[in-house]
mmCIF file of C-alpha atoms in Angstrom:
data_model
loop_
_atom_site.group_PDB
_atom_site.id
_atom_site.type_symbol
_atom_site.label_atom_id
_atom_site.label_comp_id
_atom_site.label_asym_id
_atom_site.label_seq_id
_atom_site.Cartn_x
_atom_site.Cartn_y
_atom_site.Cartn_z
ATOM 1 C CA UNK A 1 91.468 122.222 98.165
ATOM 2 C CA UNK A 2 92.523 125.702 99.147
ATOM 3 C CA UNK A 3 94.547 124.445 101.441
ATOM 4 C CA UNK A 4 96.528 122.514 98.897
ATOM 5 C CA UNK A 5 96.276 125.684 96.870
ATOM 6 C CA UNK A 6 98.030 128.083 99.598
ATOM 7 C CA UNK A 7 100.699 125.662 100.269
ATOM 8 C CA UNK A 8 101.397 125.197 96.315
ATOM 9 C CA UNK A 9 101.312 129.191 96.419
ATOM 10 C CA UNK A 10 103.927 129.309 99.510
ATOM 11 C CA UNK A 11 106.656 126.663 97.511
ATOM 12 C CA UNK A 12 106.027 128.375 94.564
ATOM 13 C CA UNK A 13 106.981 131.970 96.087
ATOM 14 C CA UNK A 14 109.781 130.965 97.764
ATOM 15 C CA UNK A 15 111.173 128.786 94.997
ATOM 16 C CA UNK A 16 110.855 132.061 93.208
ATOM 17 C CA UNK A 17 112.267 133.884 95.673
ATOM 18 C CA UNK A 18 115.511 131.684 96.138
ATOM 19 C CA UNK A 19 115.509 132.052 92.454
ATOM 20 C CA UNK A 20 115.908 135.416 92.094
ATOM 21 C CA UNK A 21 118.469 135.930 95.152
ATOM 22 C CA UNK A 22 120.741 133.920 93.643
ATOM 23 C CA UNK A 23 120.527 134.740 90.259
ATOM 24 C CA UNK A 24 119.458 131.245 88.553
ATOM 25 C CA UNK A 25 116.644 133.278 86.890
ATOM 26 C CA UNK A 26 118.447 135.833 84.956
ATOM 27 C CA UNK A 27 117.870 134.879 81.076
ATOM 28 C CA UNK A 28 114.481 133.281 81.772
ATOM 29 C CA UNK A 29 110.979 133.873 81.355
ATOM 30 C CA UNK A 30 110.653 134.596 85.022
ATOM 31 C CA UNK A 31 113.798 137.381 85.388
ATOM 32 C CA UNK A 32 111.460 140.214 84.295
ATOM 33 C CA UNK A 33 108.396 139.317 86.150
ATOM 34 C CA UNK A 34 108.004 140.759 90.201
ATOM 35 C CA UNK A 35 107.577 137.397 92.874
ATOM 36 C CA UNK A 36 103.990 138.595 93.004
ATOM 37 C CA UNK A 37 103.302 138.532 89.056
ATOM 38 C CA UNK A 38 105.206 134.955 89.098
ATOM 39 C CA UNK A 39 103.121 133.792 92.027
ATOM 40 C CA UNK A 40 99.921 134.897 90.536
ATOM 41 C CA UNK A 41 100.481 133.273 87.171
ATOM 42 C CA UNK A 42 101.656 129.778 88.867
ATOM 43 C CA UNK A 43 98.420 130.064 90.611
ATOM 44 C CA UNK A 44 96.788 130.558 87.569
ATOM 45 C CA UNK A 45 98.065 127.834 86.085
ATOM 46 C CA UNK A 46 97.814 125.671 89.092
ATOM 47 C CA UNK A 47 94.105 126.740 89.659
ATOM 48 C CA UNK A 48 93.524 125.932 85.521
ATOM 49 C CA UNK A 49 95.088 122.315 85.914
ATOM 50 C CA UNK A 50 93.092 121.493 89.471
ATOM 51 C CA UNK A 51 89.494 122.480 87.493
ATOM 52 C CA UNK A 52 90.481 120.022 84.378
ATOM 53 C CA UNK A 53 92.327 117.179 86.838
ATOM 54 C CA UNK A 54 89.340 117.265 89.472
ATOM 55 C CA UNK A 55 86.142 116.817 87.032
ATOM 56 C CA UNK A 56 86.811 113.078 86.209
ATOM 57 C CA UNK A 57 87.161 112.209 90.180
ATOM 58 C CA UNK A 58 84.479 113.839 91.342
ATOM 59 C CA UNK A 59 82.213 112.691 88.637
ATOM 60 C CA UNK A 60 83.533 109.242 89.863
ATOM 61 C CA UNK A 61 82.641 109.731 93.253
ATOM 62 C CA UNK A 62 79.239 110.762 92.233
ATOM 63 C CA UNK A 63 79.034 107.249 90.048
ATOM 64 C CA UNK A 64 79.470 108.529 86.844
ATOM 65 C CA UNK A 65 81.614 105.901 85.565
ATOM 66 C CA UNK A 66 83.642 104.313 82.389
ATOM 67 C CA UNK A 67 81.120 101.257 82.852
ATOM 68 C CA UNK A 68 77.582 102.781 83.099
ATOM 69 C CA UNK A 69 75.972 104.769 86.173
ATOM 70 C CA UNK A 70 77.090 102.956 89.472
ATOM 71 C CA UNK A 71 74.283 101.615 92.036
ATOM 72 C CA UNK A 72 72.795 103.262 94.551
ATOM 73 C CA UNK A 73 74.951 106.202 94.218
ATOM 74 C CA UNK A 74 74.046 110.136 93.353
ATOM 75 C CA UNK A 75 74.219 109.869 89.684
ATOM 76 C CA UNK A 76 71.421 107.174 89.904
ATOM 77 C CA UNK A 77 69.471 108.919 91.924
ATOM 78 C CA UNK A 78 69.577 111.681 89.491
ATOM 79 C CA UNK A 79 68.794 108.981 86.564
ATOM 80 C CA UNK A 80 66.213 108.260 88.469
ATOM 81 C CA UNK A 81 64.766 111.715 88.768
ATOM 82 C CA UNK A 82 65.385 111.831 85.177
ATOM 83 C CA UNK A 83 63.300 108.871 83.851
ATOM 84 C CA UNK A 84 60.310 109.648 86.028
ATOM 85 C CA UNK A 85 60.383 113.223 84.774
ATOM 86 C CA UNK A 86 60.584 112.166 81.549
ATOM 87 C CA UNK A 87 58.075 109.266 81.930
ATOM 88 C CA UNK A 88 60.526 106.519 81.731
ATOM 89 C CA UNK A 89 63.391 107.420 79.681
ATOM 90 C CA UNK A 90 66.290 109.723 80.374
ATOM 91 C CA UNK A 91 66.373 112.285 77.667
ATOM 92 C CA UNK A 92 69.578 112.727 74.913
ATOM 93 C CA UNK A 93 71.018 115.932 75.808
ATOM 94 C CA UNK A 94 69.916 116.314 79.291
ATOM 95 C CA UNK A 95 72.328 116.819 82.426
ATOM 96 C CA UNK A 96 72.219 113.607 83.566
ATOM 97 C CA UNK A 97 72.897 112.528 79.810
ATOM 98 C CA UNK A 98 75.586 114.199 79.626
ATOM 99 C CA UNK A 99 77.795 114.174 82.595
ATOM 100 C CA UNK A 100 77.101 110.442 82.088
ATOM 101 C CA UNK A 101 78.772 111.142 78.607
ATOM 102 C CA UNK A 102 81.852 113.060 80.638
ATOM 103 C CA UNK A 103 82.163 110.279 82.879
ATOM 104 C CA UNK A 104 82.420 107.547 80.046
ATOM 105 C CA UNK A 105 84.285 109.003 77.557
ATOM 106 C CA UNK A 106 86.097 112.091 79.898
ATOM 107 C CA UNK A 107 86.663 115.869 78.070
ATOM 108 C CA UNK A 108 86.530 117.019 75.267
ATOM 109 C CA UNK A 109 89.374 119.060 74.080
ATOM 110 C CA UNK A 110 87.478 122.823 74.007
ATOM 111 C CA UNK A 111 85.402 121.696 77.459
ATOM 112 C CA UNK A 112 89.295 121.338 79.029
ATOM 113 C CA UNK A 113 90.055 124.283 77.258
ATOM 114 C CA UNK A 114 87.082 126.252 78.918
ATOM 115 C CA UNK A 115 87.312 124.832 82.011
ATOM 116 C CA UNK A 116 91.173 125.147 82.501
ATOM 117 C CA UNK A 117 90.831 128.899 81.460
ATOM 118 C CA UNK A 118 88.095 129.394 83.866
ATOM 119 C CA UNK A 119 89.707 127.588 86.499
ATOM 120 C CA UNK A 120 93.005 129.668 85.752
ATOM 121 C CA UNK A 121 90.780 132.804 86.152
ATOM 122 C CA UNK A 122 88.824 131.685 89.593
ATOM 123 C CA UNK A 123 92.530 130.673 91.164
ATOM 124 C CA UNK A 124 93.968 134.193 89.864
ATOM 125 C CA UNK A 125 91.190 136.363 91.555
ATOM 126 C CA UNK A 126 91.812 134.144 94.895
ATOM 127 C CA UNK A 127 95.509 135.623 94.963
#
């Protein structure tokens, strides 16, 4: 992923860049800002959008599903865990409970909200 990251970073730059040197930015949001400030907010923003976009695949991947929790894969394992812990029954509110919850119905609008802006935040200090 920070692979994918940098090279976003790099087009963005040099799109900026280009921009600037031949004057297509004057008039725009971007004219004031430095190629550094510009870079660092489109990785922001990049970095907000990758947190929010990646949650639903890689809950997915760990079988937490639109259908139910998928066999023999992490997230039952983890129900698993859950029940026996909780002799027998997975408990409302719990971890498991809830990314199931995630998985089903997806993000809420403040939980995208939170985890864009934190997302935005981790991706700015990387730059």
């Amino acid at each position: 992923m920070e692979a994918i990251l940098a090279s976003s970073v790099t087009k963005i730059i040099s799109a900026v860049s280009l921009a600037k040197a031949s004057g297509a930015v004057s008039g725009s949001v971007l004219a004031g800002l430095s190629s550094v400030s510009a870079a660092k907010a489109a990785v922001a923003v990049i970095g907000g959008v990758v947190a929010v976009g990646s949650v639903p695949v890689v809950l997915g991947a760990m079988g937490f599903t639109g259908t139910g929790i998928a066999a023999s894969s992490v997230a039952a394992k983890m129900m698993s865990a859950a029940a026996i812990a909780n002799g027998g029954g997975v408990a409302a509110g719990s971890l498991v409970a809830t990314l199931q919850s995630v998985g089903a119905a997806g993000l809420s609008l403040s939980s995208k909200v939170v985890l864009g802006s934190a997302g935005s935040a981790l991706a700015s200090l990387m730059v």
